Short mmCIF file of C-alpha atoms in Angstrom, two decimals:
data_model
loop_
_atom_site.label_atom_id
_atom_site.label_comp_id
_atom_site.label_asym_id
_atom_site.label_seq_id
_atom_site.Cartn_x
_atom_site.Cartn_y
_atom_site.Cartn_z
CA MET N 1 27.75 24.00 -0.41
CA SER N 2 28.98 20.79 0.32
CA VAL N 3 32.04 19.90 2.06
CA VAL N 4 34.50 16.11 1.31
CA ILE N 5 36.96 14.94 3.11
CA PRO N 6 38.61 11.74 2.87
CA ILE N 7 38.84 9.86 5.54
CA LEU N 8 40.45 6.27 7.19
CA ASN N 9 40.32 5.61 10.45
CA GLU N 10 39.66 8.97 12.19
CA THR N 11 37.51 8.09 15.45
CA ARG N 12 38.58 9.94 17.73
CA GLY N 13 39.71 13.12 15.28
CA LEU N 14 35.95 13.71 14.38
CA PRO N 15 34.56 15.47 17.21
CA ALA N 16 37.37 18.89 16.78
CA LEU N 17 37.00 18.56 13.13
CA GLU N 18 32.80 18.52 12.85
CA GLN N 19 33.51 21.40 15.99
CA ARG N 20 35.37 23.37 14.35
CA LEU N 21 34.03 23.55 10.85
CA ARG N 22 30.74 23.28 12.10
CA GLY N 23 30.97 26.76 12.82
CA VAL N 24 32.65 28.34 10.29
CA LEU N 25 29.91 26.48 7.61
CA ASP N 26 27.14 28.37 10.18
CA SER N 27 28.68 31.84 9.97
CA LEU N 28 28.82 31.81 6.05
CA GLY N 29 25.12 31.86 5.87
CA ARG N 30 23.93 29.25 3.13
CA THR N 31 23.12 25.78 2.81
CA TRP N 32 25.41 23.66 3.27
CA GLU N 33 26.51 19.84 3.14
CA VAL N 34 29.99 17.56 4.71
CA ILE N 35 30.08 14.34 2.52
CA PHE N 36 33.01 12.23 4.47
CA VAL N 37 34.37 9.62 2.16
CA ASP N 38 35.08 6.66 4.24
CA ASP N 39 38.02 5.07 2.76
CA GLY N 40 38.01 1.30 4.56
CA SER N 41 38.19 2.40 7.87
CA THR N 42 39.19 -0.35 10.57
CA ASP N 43 38.18 1.72 13.04
CA GLY N 44 34.96 2.34 14.65
CA THR N 45 34.50 5.79 11.68
CA LEU N 46 31.27 4.32 10.52
CA GLN N 47 29.95 4.06 13.01
CA ALA N 48 30.82 7.56 14.23
CA LEU N 49 29.63 8.98 11.06
CA ARG N 50 26.04 6.97 11.73
CA GLN N 51 25.63 8.87 14.69
CA LEU N 52 26.58 12.03 13.31
CA HIS N 53 24.34 11.94 10.48
CA ALA N 54 21.52 11.41 12.91
CA GLY N 55 22.18 14.19 15.38
CA ASP N 56 22.59 16.71 11.63
CA THR N 57 21.61 15.30 8.45
CA ARG N 58 23.48 17.70 7.36
CA TYR N 59 26.59 15.75 7.64
CA LYS N 60 26.29 12.44 5.19
CA ALA N 61 28.80 10.15 4.57
CA ILE N 62 29.58 7.49 1.60
CA SER N 63 30.99 4.01 2.66
CA LEU N 64 34.27 2.40 0.30
CA SER N 65 33.84 -1.39 0.12
CA ARG N 66 37.37 -0.91 0.57
CA ASN N 67 41.03 0.84 0.69
CA PHE N 68 40.75 2.54 -2.56
CA GLY N 69 42.84 5.51 -2.06
CA LYS N 70 43.22 8.77 -1.47
CA GLU N 71 42.36 10.39 -4.56
CA ILE N 72 39.74 7.69 -5.28
CA ALA N 73 37.77 8.83 -2.15
CA VAL N 74 38.50 12.92 -3.82
CA ALA N 75 36.51 11.82 -6.42
CA ALA N 76 33.82 9.90 -5.10
CA GLY N 77 33.01 12.17 -3.00
CA VAL N 78 33.31 14.93 -5.88
CA ARG N 79 30.29 13.23 -8.16
CA PHE N 80 28.69 12.31 -4.69
CA ALA N 81 28.54 16.46 -3.71
CA SER N 82 25.19 18.84 -5.06
CA GLY N 83 26.38 22.12 -4.15
CA ASP N 84 27.49 25.12 -6.13
CA GLY N 85 30.74 25.22 -4.56
CA VAL N 86 32.35 22.01 -3.70
CA ILE N 87 35.40 22.41 -1.14
CA VAL N 88 37.42 19.39 -0.98
CA MET N 89 39.71 18.91 2.57
CA ASP N 90 41.66 16.77 4.32
CA GLY N 91 39.74 15.17 7.47
CA ASP N 92 42.92 14.97 10.15
CA LEU N 93 42.77 18.63 10.28
CA GLN N 94 46.00 20.06 8.35
CA HIS N 95 43.51 21.33 6.38
CA PRO N 96 42.24 24.61 8.82
CA PRO N 97 38.43 25.24 7.87
CA GLU N 98 37.92 28.50 9.06
CA LEU N 99 39.97 29.27 5.13
CA VAL N 100 36.64 27.71 3.92
CA ALA N 101 35.44 31.06 4.62
CA GLY N 102 38.17 33.02 2.55
CA PHE N 103 37.33 30.48 -0.36
CA VAL N 104 33.84 31.79 -0.50
CA GLU N 105 34.82 35.00 -0.31
CA LYS N 106 37.32 34.62 -3.34
CA TRP N 107 34.24 32.28 -5.54
CA ASP N 108 31.48 35.25 -4.54
CA GLU N 109 34.65 37.69 -6.70
CA GLY N 110 33.94 35.40 -9.09
CA TYR N 111 36.80 32.73 -8.98
CA ASP N 112 35.77 29.13 -10.04
CA ILE N 113 39.39 27.75 -8.99
CA VAL N 114 40.28 28.99 -5.46
CA TYR N 115 43.34 26.73 -3.92
CA ALA N 116 44.92 26.90 -0.74
CA GLN N 117 48.65 27.29 -1.01
CA ARG N 118 50.74 26.39 2.20
CA LEU N 119 53.29 29.59 3.17
CA SER N 120 55.55 26.20 4.18
CA ARG N 121 56.88 22.50 5.33
CA ASP N 122 58.31 22.77 8.91
CA THR N 123 55.79 19.48 9.38
CA ASP N 124 57.02 17.36 6.60
CA ALA N 125 60.34 15.68 6.96
CA ALA N 126 63.43 16.97 5.17
CA LEU N 127 62.79 14.25 2.68
CA HIS N 128 59.12 14.90 2.02
CA ARG N 129 60.14 18.38 1.87
CA TRP N 130 63.06 18.09 -0.72
CA SER N 131 61.07 15.21 -3.36
CA ALA N 132 57.65 17.43 -3.27
CA LEU N 133 60.20 20.52 -4.44
CA ALA N 134 61.74 18.49 -6.60
CA PHE N 135 58.45 16.90 -7.91
CA TYR N 136 56.52 20.74 -9.01
CA ARG N 137 59.69 21.14 -11.08
CA ILE N 138 59.82 18.51 -13.31
CA PHE N 139 56.17 18.15 -13.58
CA ARG N 140 56.66 22.31 -14.94
CA LEU N 141 59.17 21.33 -16.50
CA ALA N 142 57.71 18.23 -18.38
CA THR N 143 54.09 18.49 -18.83
CA GLY N 144 53.56 22.53 -19.65
CA THR N 145 51.42 22.89 -16.74
CA GLU N 146 51.50 24.77 -14.00
CA LEU N 147 51.57 23.19 -10.95
CA PRO N 148 51.21 25.83 -8.46
CA ASP N 149 54.24 25.77 -5.66
CA GLY N 150 51.98 24.65 -2.52
CA ALA N 151 48.81 23.69 -3.60
CA GLY N 152 47.43 20.25 -2.87
CA ASP N 153 43.88 19.02 -2.59
CA PHE N 154 42.11 21.86 -0.21
CA ARG N 155 40.44 23.58 -1.97
CA LEU N 156 36.87 24.67 -3.35
CA LEU N 157 35.40 24.21 -7.15
CA ASP N 158 32.28 25.83 -9.09
CA ARG N 159 29.84 23.64 -10.25
CA LYS N 160 31.34 24.17 -13.48
CA ALA N 161 34.48 23.24 -12.92
CA VAL N 162 32.60 19.60 -10.55
CA ASP N 163 31.48 19.02 -13.79
CA VAL N 164 34.20 19.22 -15.81
CA PHE N 165 36.77 17.19 -12.93
CA ASN N 166 33.98 14.33 -12.93
CA ARG N 167 33.44 13.61 -15.94
CA MET N 168 37.45 12.58 -15.98
CA GLY N 169 37.76 9.27 -14.93
CA GLU N 170 41.30 8.21 -15.10
CA ARG N 171 42.30 5.31 -12.88
CA ALA N 172 45.54 6.16 -11.90
CA ARG N 173 44.54 9.66 -10.56
CA PHE N 174 46.57 12.97 -9.61
CA ASN N 175 43.66 15.53 -8.91
CA LYS N 176 46.34 18.16 -8.18
CA GLY N 177 47.32 18.02 -11.85
CA LEU N 178 43.39 17.62 -13.36
CA TYR N 179 42.58 20.75 -11.47
CA ALA N 180 45.60 22.61 -12.83
CA TRP N 181 45.06 21.27 -16.16
CA MET N 182 41.54 22.26 -15.99
CA GLY N 183 42.18 26.23 -16.54
CA PHE N 184 39.03 27.81 -14.54
CA ARG N 185 39.79 31.32 -13.20
CA SER N 186 41.56 30.30 -10.16
CA ILE N 187 43.19 32.69 -7.25
CA GLY N 188 45.63 30.51 -4.34
CA ILE N 189 45.37 31.68 -0.65
CA PRO N 190 47.88 31.18 0.89
CA TYR N 191 48.26 29.18 4.46
CA GLU N 192 50.28 27.61 7.32
CA VAL N 193 49.63 23.68 8.12
CA GLU N 194 48.61 22.66 11.39
CA ALA N 195 49.73 19.33 12.66
CA ARG N 196 47.79 16.63 12.76
CA SER N 197 44.76 16.06 14.84
CA ASP N 198 45.66 13.17 15.31
CA GLY N 199 47.93 10.15 14.58
CA GLN N 200 50.82 10.32 11.87
CA SER N 201 50.88 10.52 8.43
CA ARG N 202 49.28 7.11 6.27
CA TRP N 203 51.96 9.08 3.60
CA ARG N 204 54.88 6.58 2.67
CA PRO N 205 58.24 7.10 0.51
CA ARG N 206 57.59 4.02 -1.58
CA GLN N 207 53.41 5.34 -1.95
CA LEU N 208 54.50 8.82 -2.07
CA LEU N 209 57.65 7.76 -5.38
CA ARG N 210 54.61 5.03 -7.14
CA PHE N 211 52.09 8.86 -6.77
CA ALA N 212 54.90 11.09 -8.30
CA LEU N 213 55.73 8.04 -11.12
CA ASP N 214 51.87 8.41 -11.53
CA GLY N 215 51.78 12.01 -11.94
CA LEU N 216 54.10 12.70 -14.59
CA ALA N 217 52.43 9.44 -16.54
CA SER N 218 49.18 10.61 -16.77
CA PHE N 219 49.96 13.73 -17.96
CA THR N 220 53.55 12.93 -20.39
CA THR N 221 55.07 10.93 -21.98
CA LEU N 222 57.45 12.75 -22.32
CA PRO N 223 59.40 9.31 -20.83
CA LEU N 224 58.54 6.96 -23.81
CA ARG N 225 60.15 10.39 -25.79
CA ILE N 226 63.60 11.07 -23.99
CA TRP N 227 64.04 6.57 -24.87
CA SER N 228 64.10 7.84 -28.86
CA TYR N 229 66.22 10.42 -27.89
CA ILE N 230 68.64 8.19 -26.08
CA GLY N 231 68.28 5.91 -29.34
CA LEU N 232 69.77 8.94 -31.39
CA LEU N 233 73.07 8.86 -29.31
CA VAL N 234 73.31 5.43 -29.05
CA GLY N 235 72.91 5.27 -32.57
CA ALA N 236 75.36 8.04 -33.28
CA SER N 237 77.38 6.76 -30.94
CA ALA N 238 77.75 3.51 -32.11
CA PHE N 239 78.56 5.09 -36.16
CA VAL N 240 81.43 7.38 -34.41
CA TYR N 241 82.97 4.73 -32.22
CA THR N 242 83.23 2.34 -36.03
CA ALA N 243 85.08 5.48 -37.89
CA ILE N 244 87.40 6.12 -35.42
CA PHE N 245 88.13 1.91 -35.36
CA LEU N 246 87.74 1.63 -38.53
CA THR N 247 90.88 4.72 -39.68
CA LYS N 248 92.51 2.99 -36.90
CA THR N 249 92.57 0.11 -37.88
CA LEU N 250 93.25 0.80 -42.21
CA ILE N 251 95.18 3.93 -41.93
CA TYR N 252 97.21 3.36 -39.25
CA GLY N 253 97.17 -0.78 -38.95
CA VAL N 254 96.79 -0.16 -35.31
CA ASP N 255 95.19 -4.33 -34.28
CA VAL N 256 91.53 -2.47 -32.46
CA PRO N 257 90.90 -5.43 -29.10
CA GLY N 258 87.60 -7.23 -30.19
CA PHE N 259 86.07 -9.41 -27.03
CA PRO N 260 86.50 -6.39 -25.26
CA THR N 261 84.71 -3.85 -26.78
CA LEU N 262 81.77 -6.58 -27.79
CA VAL N 263 81.02 -7.49 -24.28
CA ILE N 264 80.56 -3.60 -23.03
CA SER N 265 78.51 -2.84 -26.23
CA VAL N 266 76.53 -5.68 -25.49
CA MET N 267 76.38 -5.53 -21.96
CA PHE N 268 75.94 -0.88 -22.00
CA LEU N 269 72.71 -1.68 -25.27
CA ALA N 270 70.58 -4.46 -23.10
CA GLY N 271 70.39 -2.35 -20.73
CA VAL N 272 69.23 0.47 -22.40
CA GLN N 273 66.89 -1.68 -23.90
CA LEU N 274 65.45 -3.20 -20.48
CA ILE N 275 65.68 0.75 -19.07
CA SER N 276 63.20 1.48 -22.50
CA LEU N 277 61.34 -1.30 -22.41
CA GLY N 278 60.29 -1.12 -18.48
CA VAL N 279 59.40 2.08 -19.08
CA ILE N 280 57.03 1.64 -22.36
CA GLY N 281 55.74 -0.76 -19.93
CA GLU N 282 54.63 1.15 -17.50
CA TYR N 283 52.27 3.37 -19.55
CA LEU N 284 51.09 0.08 -21.58
CA GLY N 285 49.71 -1.42 -17.60
CA ARG N 286 47.95 2.29 -17.35
CA VAL N 287 46.41 1.39 -20.87
CA TYR N 288 45.08 -1.86 -20.16
CA GLU N 289 43.43 -0.70 -16.62
CA GLU N 290 41.71 1.58 -18.65
CA VAL N 291 40.66 -0.32 -21.05
CA LYS N 292 39.17 -3.06 -19.04
CA GLY N 293 36.69 -1.00 -17.93
CA ARG N 294 35.67 -1.17 -14.25
CA PRO N 295 34.61 1.40 -11.87
CA LEU N 296 35.94 3.66 -10.85
CA PHE N 297 35.24 2.92 -7.20
CA ILE N 298 32.32 1.33 -5.62
CA VAL N 299 30.66 1.98 -2.62
CA SER N 300 28.60 -0.08 0.07
CA GLU N 301 26.75 2.08 1.97
CA THR N 302 25.74 6.18 2.08
CA ILE N 303 24.58 7.75 5.33
CA GLY N 304 21.45 10.50 4.00
CA THR N 305 23.00 10.60 1.09
CA GLY N 306 19.57 9.63 -1.68
CA ALA N 307 21.23 8.05 -3.93
CA SER N 308 20.31 4.40 -4.32
CA GLU N 309 20.95 1.47 -3.86
CA ALA N 310 21.47 1.02 -8.22
CA GLN N 311 23.92 4.31 -8.60
CA THR N 312 26.17 3.51 -5.62
CA ALA N 313 26.56 -0.48 -6.48
CA ALA N 314 29.83 1.03 -9.23
CA HIS N 315 30.68 3.72 -10.77
CA ALA N 316 32.76 4.44 -13.64
CA PRO N 317 31.82 7.13 -16.33
CA GLU N 318 30.67 6.27 -19.57
CA ARG N 319 33.28 6.83 -22.37
CA GLY N 320 31.90 10.47 -24.47
CA ALA N 321 29.41 10.47 -21.92
CA ARG N 322 28.52 13.78 -18.67
CA SER N 323 28.38 10.99 -15.41
CA ALA N 324 26.92 10.77 -13.26
#
């Protein structure tokens, strides 16, 4: 059993997390490892992880060369995990470690993916709650992928799901969407989110908006199709508009003012074209990021994983090949 925990500046919260997690994992009666992914911490987190490993070699760590973001950090940790089952969870104790026992129970029943499904978002700000609800609905409608309400990264993945996950090398990652896209036999376990053990959430509104856009752009081309429909609508409107003015001029002899109509039409069409170019640019930008072929993440140091220097220098899944 492997547990993957991405962390960023969580020095003060590590002791409480380790204590609760150890009690749960020991009670399972299975061989286990915990892989912490240090995503560019600056507060001494890496040194704390070294001390943790020195006390118990089942605690391992990967230090990324810089802050790559939570989605990439999760991908890095999962790629280094060796267990038949891999659990992904946050390191701020908002994901209660005690729920792991329920994950394993459902896994033993034959489920390939067991995810935690939060019952409420009372710990979130009102704007975050409303935007999350809207995003889940829009995502399902736009992509056709069933993303369960309240499902996050806190989950257990069977080894066959892990192997598929490791083969997906997108740079603009939306892991919750990838989990849902994989399919497999899945089940949710309801839970209440706990308050953070230390500090405040580092997610900002602009980051959340970018995350939502990445999620939609990674799973659907609907925004591109929408602008095709808008183009058809504008073209049809222009045809009707022209027919009306021709009728007024040729049949009824009404003098049609030309300059204001021309200015309004040009400005409207220019706005439509610029917005559509912006949407196309978003997709082209993502294509550009993918074809550059840069590593998904870079590991500067490993603690207890047994990986060689060559393996940890850079990780990028080969095109058409299984990831390391």
